[in-house]
CSV table of C-alpha atoms in Angstrom, one decimal:
chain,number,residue,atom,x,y,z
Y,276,UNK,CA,-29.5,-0.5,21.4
Y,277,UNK,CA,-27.5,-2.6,24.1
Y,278,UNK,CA,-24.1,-1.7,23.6
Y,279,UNK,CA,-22.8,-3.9,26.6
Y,280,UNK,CA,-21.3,-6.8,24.6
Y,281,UNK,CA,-19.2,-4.1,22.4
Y,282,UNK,CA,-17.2,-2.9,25.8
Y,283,UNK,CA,-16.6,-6.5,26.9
Y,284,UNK,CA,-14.7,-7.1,23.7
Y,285,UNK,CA,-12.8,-3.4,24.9
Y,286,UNK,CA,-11.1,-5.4,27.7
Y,287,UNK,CA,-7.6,-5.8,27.4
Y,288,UNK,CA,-7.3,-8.7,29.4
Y,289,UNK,CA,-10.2,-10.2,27.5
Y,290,UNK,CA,-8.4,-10.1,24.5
Y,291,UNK,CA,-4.9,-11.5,25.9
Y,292,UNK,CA,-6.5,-14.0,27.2
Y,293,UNK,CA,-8.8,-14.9,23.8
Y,294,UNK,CA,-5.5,-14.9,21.5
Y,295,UNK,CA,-3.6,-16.5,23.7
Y,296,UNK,CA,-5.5,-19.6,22.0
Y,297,UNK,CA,-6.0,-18.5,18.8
Y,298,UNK,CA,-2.2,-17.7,18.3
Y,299,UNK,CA,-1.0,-20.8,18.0
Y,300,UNK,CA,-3.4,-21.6,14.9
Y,301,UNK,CA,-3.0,-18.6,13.2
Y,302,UNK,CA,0.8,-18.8,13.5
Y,303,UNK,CA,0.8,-22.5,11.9
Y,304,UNK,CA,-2.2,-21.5,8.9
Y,305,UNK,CA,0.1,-18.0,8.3
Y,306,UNK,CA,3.8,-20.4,8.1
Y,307,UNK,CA,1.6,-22.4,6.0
Y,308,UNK,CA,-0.1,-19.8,3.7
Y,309,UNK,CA,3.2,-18.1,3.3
Y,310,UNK,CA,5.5,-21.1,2.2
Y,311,UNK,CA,2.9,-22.6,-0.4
Y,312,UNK,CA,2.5,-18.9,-2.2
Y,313,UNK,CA,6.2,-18.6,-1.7
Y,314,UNK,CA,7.0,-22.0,-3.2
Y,315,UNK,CA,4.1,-21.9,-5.9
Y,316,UNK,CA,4.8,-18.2,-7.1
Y,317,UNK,CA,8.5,-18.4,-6.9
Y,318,UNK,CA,9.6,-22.4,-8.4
Y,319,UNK,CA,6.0,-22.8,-10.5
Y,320,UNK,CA,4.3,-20.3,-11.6
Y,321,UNK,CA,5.1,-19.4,-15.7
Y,322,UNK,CA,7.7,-16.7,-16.2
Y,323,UNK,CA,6.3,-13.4,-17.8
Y,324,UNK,CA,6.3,-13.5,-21.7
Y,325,UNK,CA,8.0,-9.5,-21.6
Y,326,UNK,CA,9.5,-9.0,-17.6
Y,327,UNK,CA,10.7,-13.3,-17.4
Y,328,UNK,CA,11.2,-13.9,-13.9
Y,329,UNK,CA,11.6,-9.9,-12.6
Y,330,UNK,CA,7.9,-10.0,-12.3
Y,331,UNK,CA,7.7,-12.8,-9.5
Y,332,UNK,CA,8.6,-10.0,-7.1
Y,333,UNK,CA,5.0,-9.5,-7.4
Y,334,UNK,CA,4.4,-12.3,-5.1
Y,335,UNK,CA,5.6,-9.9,-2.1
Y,336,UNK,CA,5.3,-6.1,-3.5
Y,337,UNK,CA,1.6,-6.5,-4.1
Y,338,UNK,CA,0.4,-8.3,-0.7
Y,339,UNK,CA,2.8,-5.6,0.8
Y,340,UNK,CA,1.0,-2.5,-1.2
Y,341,UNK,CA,-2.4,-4.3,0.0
Y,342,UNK,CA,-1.9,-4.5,3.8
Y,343,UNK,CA,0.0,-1.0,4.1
Y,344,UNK,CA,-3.2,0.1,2.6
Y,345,UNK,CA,-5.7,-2.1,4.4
Y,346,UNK,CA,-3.4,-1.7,7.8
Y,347,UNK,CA,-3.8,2.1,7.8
Y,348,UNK,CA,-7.8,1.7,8.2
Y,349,UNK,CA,-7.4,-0.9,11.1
Y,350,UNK,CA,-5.4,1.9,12.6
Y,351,UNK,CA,-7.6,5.2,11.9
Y,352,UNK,CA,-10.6,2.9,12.8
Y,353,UNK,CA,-9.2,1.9,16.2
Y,354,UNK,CA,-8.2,5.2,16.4
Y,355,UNK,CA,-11.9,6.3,16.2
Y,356,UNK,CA,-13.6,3.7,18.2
Y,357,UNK,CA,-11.1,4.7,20.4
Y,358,UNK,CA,-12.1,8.6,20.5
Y,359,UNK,CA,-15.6,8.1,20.2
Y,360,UNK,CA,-16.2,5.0,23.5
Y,361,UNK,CA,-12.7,6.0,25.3
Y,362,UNK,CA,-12.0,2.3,25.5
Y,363,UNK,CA,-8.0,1.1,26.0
Y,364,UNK,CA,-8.0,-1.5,23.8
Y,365,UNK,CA,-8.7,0.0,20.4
Y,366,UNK,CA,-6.2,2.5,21.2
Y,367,UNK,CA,-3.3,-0.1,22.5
Y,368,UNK,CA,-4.6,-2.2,18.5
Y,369,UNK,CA,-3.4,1.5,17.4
Y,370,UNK,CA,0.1,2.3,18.6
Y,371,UNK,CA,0.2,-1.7,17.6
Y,372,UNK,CA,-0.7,-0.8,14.1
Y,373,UNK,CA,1.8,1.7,12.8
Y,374,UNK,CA,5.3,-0.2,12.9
Y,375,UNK,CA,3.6,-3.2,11.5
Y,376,UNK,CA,2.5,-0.8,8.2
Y,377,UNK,CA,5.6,1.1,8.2
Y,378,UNK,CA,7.1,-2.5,7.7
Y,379,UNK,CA,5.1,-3.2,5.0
Y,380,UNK,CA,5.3,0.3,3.5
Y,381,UNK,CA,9.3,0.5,3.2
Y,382,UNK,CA,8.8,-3.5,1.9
Y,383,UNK,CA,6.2,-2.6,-1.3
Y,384,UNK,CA,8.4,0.9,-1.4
Y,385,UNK,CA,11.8,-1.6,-2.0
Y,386,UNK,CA,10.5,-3.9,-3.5
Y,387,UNK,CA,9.3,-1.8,-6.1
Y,388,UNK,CA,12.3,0.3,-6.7
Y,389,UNK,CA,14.0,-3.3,-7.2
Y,390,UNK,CA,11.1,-4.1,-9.6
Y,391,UNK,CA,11.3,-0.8,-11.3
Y,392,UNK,CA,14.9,-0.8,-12.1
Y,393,UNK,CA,14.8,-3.6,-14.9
Y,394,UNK,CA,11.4,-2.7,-15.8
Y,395,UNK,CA,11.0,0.9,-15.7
Y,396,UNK,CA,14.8,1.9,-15.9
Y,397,UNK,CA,14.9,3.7,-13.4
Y,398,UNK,CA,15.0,3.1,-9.2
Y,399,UNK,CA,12.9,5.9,-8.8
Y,400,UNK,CA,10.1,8.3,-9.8
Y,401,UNK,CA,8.6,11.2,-8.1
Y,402,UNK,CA,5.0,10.0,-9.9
Y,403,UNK,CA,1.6,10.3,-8.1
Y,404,UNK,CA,1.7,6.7,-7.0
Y,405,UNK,CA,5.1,6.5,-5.6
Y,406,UNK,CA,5.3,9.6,-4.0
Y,407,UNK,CA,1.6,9.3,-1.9
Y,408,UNK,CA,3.3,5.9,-1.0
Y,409,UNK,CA,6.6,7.3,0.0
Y,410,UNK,CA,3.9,9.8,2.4
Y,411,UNK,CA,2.0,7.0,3.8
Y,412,UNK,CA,5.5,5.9,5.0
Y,413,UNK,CA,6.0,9.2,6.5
Y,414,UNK,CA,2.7,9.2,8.4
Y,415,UNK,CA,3.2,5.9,9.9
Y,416,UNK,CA,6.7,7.0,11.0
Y,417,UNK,CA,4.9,10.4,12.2
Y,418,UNK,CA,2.5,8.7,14.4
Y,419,UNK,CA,5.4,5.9,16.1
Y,420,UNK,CA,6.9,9.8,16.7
Y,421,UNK,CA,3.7,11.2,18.5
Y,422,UNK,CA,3.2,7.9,20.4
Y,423,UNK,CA,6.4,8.6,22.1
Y,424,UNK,CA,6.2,12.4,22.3
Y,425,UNK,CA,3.7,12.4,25.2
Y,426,UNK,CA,4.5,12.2,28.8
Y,427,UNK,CA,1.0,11.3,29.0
Y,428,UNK,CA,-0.5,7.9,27.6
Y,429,UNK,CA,-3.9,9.4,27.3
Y,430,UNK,CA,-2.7,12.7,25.3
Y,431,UNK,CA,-0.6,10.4,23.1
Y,432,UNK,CA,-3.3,8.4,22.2
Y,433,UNK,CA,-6.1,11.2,21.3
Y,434,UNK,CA,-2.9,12.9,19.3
Y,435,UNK,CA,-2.5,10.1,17.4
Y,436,UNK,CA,-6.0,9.0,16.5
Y,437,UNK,CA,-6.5,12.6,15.0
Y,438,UNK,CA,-3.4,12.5,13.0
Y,439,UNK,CA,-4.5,8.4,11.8
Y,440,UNK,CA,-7.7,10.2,10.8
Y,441,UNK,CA,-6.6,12.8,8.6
Y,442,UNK,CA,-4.5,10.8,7.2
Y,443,UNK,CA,-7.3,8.8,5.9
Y,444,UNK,CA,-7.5,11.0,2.8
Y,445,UNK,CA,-4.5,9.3,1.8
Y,446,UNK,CA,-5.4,5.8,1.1
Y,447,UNK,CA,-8.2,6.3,-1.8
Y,448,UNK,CA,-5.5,8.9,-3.3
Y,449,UNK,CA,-2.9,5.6,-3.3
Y,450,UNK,CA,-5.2,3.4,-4.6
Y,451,UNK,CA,-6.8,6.1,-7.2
Y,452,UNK,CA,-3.4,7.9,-8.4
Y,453,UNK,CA,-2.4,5.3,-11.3
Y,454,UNK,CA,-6.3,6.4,-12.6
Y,455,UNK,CA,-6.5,10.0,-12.0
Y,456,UNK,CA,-3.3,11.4,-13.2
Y,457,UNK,CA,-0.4,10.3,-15.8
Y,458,UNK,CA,1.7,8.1,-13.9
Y,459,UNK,CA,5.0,5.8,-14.3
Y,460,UNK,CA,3.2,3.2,-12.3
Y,461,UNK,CA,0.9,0.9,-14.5
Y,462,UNK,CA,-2.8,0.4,-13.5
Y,463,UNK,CA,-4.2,-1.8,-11.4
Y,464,UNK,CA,-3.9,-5.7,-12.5
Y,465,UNK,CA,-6.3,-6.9,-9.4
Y,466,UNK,CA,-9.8,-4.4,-9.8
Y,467,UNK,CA,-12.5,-4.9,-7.9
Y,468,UNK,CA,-15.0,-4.4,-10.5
Y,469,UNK,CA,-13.6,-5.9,-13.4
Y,470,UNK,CA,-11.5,-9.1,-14.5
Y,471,UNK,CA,-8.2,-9.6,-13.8
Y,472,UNK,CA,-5.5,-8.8,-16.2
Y,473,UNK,CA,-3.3,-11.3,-15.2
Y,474,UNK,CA,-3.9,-15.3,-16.6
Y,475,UNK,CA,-4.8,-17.7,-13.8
Y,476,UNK,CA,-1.6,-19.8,-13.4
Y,477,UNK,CA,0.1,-16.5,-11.8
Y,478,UNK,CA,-2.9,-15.4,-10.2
Y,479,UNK,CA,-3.2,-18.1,-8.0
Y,480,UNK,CA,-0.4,-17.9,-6.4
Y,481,UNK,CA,-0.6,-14.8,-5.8
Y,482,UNK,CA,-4.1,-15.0,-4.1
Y,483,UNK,CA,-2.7,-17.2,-2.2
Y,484,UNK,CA,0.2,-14.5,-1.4
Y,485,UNK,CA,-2.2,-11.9,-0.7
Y,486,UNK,CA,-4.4,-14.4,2.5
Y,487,UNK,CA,-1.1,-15.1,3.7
Y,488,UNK,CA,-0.4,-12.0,4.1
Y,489,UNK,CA,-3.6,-10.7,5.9
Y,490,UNK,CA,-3.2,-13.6,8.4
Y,491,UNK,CA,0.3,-12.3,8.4
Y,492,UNK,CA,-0.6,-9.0,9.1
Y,493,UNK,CA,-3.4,-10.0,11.7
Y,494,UNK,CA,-0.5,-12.2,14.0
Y,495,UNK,CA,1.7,-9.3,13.6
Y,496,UNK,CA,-1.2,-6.8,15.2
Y,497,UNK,CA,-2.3,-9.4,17.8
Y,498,UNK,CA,1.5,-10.3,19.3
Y,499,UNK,CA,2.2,-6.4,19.1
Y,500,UNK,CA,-1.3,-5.5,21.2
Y,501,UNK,CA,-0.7,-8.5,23.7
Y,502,UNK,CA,3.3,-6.7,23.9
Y,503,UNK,CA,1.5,-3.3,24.2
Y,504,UNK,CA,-1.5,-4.8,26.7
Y,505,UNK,CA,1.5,-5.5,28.9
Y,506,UNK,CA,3.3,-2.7,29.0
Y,507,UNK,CA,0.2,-0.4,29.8
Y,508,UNK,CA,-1.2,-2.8,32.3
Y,509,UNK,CA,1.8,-3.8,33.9
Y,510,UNK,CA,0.8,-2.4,37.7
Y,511,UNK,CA,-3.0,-4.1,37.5
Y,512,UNK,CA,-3.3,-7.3,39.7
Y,513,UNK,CA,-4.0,-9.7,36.5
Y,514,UNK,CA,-0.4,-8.7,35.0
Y,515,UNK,CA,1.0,-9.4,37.7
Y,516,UNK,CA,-0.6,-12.1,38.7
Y,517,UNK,CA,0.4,-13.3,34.6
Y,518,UNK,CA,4.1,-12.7,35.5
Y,519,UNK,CA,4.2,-14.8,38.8
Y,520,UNK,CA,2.4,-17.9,37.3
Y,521,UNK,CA,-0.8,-17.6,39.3
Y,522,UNK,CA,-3.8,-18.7,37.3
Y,523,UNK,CA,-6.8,-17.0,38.1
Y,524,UNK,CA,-8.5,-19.6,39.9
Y,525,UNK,CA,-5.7,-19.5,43.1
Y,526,UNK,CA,-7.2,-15.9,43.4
Y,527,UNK,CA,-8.4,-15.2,46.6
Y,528,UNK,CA,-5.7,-16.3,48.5
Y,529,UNK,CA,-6.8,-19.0,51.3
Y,530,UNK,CA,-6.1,-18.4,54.9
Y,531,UNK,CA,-3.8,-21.4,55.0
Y,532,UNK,CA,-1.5,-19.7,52.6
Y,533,UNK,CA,-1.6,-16.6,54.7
Y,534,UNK,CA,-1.0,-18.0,57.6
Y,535,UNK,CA,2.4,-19.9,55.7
Y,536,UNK,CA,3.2,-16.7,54.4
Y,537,UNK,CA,3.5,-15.3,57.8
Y,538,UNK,CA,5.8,-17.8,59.2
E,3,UNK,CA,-25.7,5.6,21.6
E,4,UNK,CA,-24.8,7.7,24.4
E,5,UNK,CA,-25.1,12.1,23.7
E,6,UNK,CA,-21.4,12.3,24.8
E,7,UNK,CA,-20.3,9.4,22.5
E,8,UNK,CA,-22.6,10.8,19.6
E,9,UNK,CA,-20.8,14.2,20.2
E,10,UNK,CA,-17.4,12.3,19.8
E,11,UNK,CA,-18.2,10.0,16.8
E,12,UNK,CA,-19.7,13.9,15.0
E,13,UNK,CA,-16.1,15.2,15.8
E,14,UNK,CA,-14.3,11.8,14.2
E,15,UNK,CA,-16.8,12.9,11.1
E,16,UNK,CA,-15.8,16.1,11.3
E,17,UNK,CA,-12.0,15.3,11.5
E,18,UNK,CA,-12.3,13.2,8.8
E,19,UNK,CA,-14.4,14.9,5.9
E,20,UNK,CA,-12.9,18.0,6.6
E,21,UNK,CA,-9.5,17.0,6.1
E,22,UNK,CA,-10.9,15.2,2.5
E,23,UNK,CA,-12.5,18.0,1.8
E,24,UNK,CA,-9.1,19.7,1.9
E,25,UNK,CA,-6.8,17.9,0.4
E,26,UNK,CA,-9.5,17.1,-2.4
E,27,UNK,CA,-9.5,21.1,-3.2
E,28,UNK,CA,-5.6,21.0,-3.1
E,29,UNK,CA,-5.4,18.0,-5.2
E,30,UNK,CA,-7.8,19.6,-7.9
E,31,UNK,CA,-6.1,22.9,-8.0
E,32,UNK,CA,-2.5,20.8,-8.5
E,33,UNK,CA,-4.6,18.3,-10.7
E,34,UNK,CA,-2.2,19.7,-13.8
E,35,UNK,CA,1.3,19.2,-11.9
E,36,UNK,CA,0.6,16.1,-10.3
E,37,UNK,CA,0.8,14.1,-13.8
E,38,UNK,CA,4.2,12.9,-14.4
E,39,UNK,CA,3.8,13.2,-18.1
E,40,UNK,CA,2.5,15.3,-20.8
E,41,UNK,CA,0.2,13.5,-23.4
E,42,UNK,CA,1.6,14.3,-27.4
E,43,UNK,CA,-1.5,16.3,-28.3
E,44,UNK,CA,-0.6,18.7,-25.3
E,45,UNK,CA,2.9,18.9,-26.6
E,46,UNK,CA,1.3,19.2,-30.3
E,47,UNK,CA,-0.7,21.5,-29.5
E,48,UNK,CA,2.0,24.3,-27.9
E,49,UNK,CA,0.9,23.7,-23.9
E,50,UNK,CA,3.9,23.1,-23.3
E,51,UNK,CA,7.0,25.5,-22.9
E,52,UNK,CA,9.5,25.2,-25.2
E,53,UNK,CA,13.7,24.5,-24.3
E,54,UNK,CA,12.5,23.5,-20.7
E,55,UNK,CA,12.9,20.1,-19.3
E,56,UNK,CA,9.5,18.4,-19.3
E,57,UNK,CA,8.4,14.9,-19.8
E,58,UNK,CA,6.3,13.5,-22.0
E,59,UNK,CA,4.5,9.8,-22.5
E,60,UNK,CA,2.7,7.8,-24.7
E,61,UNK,CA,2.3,4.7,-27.1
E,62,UNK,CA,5.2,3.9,-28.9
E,63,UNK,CA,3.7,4.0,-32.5
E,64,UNK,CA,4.5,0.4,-34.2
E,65,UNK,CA,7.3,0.6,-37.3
E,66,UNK,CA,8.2,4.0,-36.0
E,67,UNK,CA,11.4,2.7,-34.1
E,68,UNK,CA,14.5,4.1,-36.5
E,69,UNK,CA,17.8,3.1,-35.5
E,70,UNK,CA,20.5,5.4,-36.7
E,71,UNK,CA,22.8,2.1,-37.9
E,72,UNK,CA,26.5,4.2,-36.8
E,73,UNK,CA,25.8,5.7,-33.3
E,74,UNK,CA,23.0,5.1,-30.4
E,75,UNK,CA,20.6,7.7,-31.8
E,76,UNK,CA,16.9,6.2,-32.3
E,77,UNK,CA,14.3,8.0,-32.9
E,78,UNK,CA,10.2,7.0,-32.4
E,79,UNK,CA,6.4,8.5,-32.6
E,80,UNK,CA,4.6,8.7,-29.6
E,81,UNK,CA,1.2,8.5,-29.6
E,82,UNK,CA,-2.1,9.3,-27.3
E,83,UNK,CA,-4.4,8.1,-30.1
E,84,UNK,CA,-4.8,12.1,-30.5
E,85,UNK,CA,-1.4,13.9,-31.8
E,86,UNK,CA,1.9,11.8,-32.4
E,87,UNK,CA,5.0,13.6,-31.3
E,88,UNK,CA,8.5,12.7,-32.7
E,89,UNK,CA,11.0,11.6,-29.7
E,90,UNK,CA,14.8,11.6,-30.7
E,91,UNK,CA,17.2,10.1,-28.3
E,92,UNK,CA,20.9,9.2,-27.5
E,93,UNK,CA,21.6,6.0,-25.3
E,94,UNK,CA,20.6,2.3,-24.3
E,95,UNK,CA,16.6,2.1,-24.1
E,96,UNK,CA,15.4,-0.1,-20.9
E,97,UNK,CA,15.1,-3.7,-22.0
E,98,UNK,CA,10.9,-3.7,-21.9
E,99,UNK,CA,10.7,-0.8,-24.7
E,100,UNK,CA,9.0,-1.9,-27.4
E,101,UNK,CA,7.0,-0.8,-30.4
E,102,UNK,CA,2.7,-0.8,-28.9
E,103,UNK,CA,4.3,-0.4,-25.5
E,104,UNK,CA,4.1,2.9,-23.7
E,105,UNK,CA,7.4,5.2,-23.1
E,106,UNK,CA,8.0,8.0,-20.3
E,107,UNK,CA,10.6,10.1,-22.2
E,108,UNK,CA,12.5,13.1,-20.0
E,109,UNK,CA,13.9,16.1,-22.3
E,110,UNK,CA,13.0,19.7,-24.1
E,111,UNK,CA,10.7,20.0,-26.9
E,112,UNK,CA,13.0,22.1,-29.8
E,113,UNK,CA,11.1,25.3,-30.9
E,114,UNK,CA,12.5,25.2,-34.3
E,115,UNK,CA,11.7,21.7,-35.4
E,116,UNK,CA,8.5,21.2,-32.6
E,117,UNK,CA,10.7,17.1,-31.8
E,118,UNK,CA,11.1,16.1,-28.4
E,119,UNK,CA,14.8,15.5,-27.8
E,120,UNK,CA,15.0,13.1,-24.7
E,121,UNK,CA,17.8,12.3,-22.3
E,122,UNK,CA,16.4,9.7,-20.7
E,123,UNK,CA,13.5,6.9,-22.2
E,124,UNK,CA,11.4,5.0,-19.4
E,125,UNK,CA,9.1,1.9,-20.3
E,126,UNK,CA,5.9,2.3,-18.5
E,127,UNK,CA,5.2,-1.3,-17.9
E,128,UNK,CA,1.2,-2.2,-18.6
E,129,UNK,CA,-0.6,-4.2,-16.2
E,130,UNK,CA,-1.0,-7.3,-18.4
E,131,UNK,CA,1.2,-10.3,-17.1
E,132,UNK,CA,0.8,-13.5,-18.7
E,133,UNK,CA,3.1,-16.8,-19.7
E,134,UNK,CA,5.2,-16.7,-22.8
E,135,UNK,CA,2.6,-19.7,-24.4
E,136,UNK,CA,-0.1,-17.5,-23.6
E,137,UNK,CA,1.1,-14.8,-25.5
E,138,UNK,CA,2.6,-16.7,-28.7
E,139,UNK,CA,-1.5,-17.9,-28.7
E,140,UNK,CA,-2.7,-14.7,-28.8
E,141,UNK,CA,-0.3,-13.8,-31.2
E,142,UNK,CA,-1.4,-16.8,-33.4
E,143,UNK,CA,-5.1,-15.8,-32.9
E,144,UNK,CA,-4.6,-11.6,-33.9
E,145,UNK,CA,-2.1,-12.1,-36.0
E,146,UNK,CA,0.7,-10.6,-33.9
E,147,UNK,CA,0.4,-7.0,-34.9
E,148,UNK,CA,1.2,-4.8,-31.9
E,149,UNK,CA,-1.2,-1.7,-31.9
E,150,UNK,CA,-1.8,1.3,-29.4
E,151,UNK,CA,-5.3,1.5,-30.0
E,152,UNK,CA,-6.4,-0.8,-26.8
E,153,UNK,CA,-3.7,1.2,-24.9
E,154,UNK,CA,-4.6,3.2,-21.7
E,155,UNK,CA,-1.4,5.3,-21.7
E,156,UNK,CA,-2.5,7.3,-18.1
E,157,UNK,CA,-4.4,10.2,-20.0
């Protein structure tokens, strides 16, 4: 198998230049996404007939829960590819990763106490679910940690994919724990397998919560690589080249500029 | 794929199941104390210790609920579908209890009557969410009895 096409997309400066046109669009779809789930879940859709309105905080603690979950593979996977083909990029997408889920972690971890107070009666619970949430936070923080505790960019970066990868085990324990033990934390209401047990007019909305916030999530990784591209690249030629307003197509430098130059 | 990269992509394997492998062993050996509750028919049937704090969670059995009429006591059944377990309690219950709903209750279990006192009542919230003219149709179409026999109380 030709594997050549697979280390083009590993450039760095590939990819900053790639999103530097796709940002734009994915910014405007994202504002867009978010204020029409925002609007529709919050001012439309039906109050619950038990919680009343408590339960529209569902419109940002799921999608949160869903992409601290989901983020934590983008990182252990760029984390591997990483390891495995020694490429830059995958591991620059994976120091990107972790503040962006330790956002979203401490936001479904709030936003769930909030929930939980009226609801459960209480802020807090050391249940299955909560607490292998409360670790997920923990390994995101560990891993912004290691990032920084290398003098060496490389060591940092083989450290951290390890640590992603272990962490791994966590994420089917998350999503599992409101099945496999006795738990505060009610089921799931979105399963993959069967129906939903939530009726359509709140669903919707909160469909449309969850997209937004994967398009969300993927701006958030893409400005934080392109920030993290920088900073690693900052002594090559195109970086520089970047920061002076050159375009690529001044490059090489004609003889009548040299000779200017010299003057 | 390249030996060196196969080598790598066996040790990101390696990394991986070996660390699930781990943790899965743990999490079976702790499978018993990483349950928040205990179901009735294990407090029924004497797994639990007695005058210790434990908790305990089920179905609130429907017409149960007695409200002592001069103080805050109330006192309930719980239910797994198994045992029922009688919970007696002193304070304001959380706004969603209700009878067919399920309850996390924190206390001791009393070796002399075998009744869970509790000093603290949780609602565990199910994962149905619907409007309120969804639910008075349902109501109209079964009647309106709450039950716990559909329940999935976590056991």
């Amino acid at each position: 198998m030709n594997w050549q096409w697979f280390h083009r997309l590993g450039s760095p400066r590939w990819f900053f230049e790639k999103t530097d046109r796709w940002l734009p669009w994915l910014t405007a779809v994202t504002l867009i996404l978010l204020l029409v789930g925002t609007v529709w879940g919050l001012l439309f859709a039906p109050p619950d007939y038990q919680q009343g309105n408590s339960y529209r905080i569902i419109y940002i603690h799921v999608p949160a829960a869903f992409l601290a979950l989901a983020g934590y593979y983008v990182m252990a996977i760029s984390g591997a590819i990483g390891i495995i083909w020694k490429m830059k990029l995958p591991y620059m997408m994976m120091a990107a990763a972790a503040p962006i889920g330790a956002a979203l972690t401490f936001v479904s971890l709030v936003t769930g106490a909030i929930w939980g107070k009226p609801t459960w009666g209480t802020w807090w619970e050391w249940d299955a679910r909560i607490t292998s949430m409360l670790i997920l936070f923990f390994l995101y923080i560990g891993i912004m940690a290691l990032q920084n505790a290398f003098r060496n960019q490389d060591s940092a970066d083989k450290a951290c994919a390890i640590l992603a990868l272990v962490g791994t085990v966590n994420i089917p324990i998350i999503y599992k724990s409101v099945d496999w033990w006795n738990t505060l934390h009610q089921p799931a209401t979105l399963k993959l397998t069967s129906a939903p047990t939530i009726h359509a007019t709140m669903l919707y909305p909160l469909l449309t919560m969850v997209v937004a916030f994967y398009c969300l999530y993927a701006l958030a990784l893409f400005r934080y690589t392109r920030v993290e591209i920088l900073r690693r690249e900052r002594r090559t030629r195109w970086v520089a080249d970047l920061a002076l307003g050159i375009r690529p197509g001044d490059r090489p430098r004609t003889q009548k500029q040299d000779t200017e130059a010299s003057e | 794929m390249h030996p060196a990269r196969k080598q790598r992509l066996y040790f990101v394997l390696f990394i991986v199941i070996f660390s699930t492998v781990a943790i899965g062993l743990m999490a079976y050996a702790l499978r018993a104390n990483l349950s928040l509750f205990y179901g009735p028919a294990q407090v029924v049937s004497g797994q639990v210790p007695f005058d210790t704090r434990i908790r305990a969670g089920g179905c609130v059995v429907p017409g149960t609920v007695a409200r002592d009429p001069d103080s805050l006591q109330v006192g309930f059944l719980i239910t797994d579908g198994v045992a029922n377990l009688q919970v007696y309690y002193t304070g304001i219950l959380p706004d969603l209890f209700g009878e067919g709903e399920a309850a996390v209750v924190n206390g001791m279990v009393r070796e002399d009557d075998g009744a869970f006192y509790a000093s603290e009542v949780l609602a565990k919230h199910d994962e149905q969410y619907m409007p309120p003219e969804v639910a008075e149709a349902m109501k109209a179409y079964d009647g309106g009895e709450k039950s716990c026999e559909d329940m999935n109380y976590g056991t």
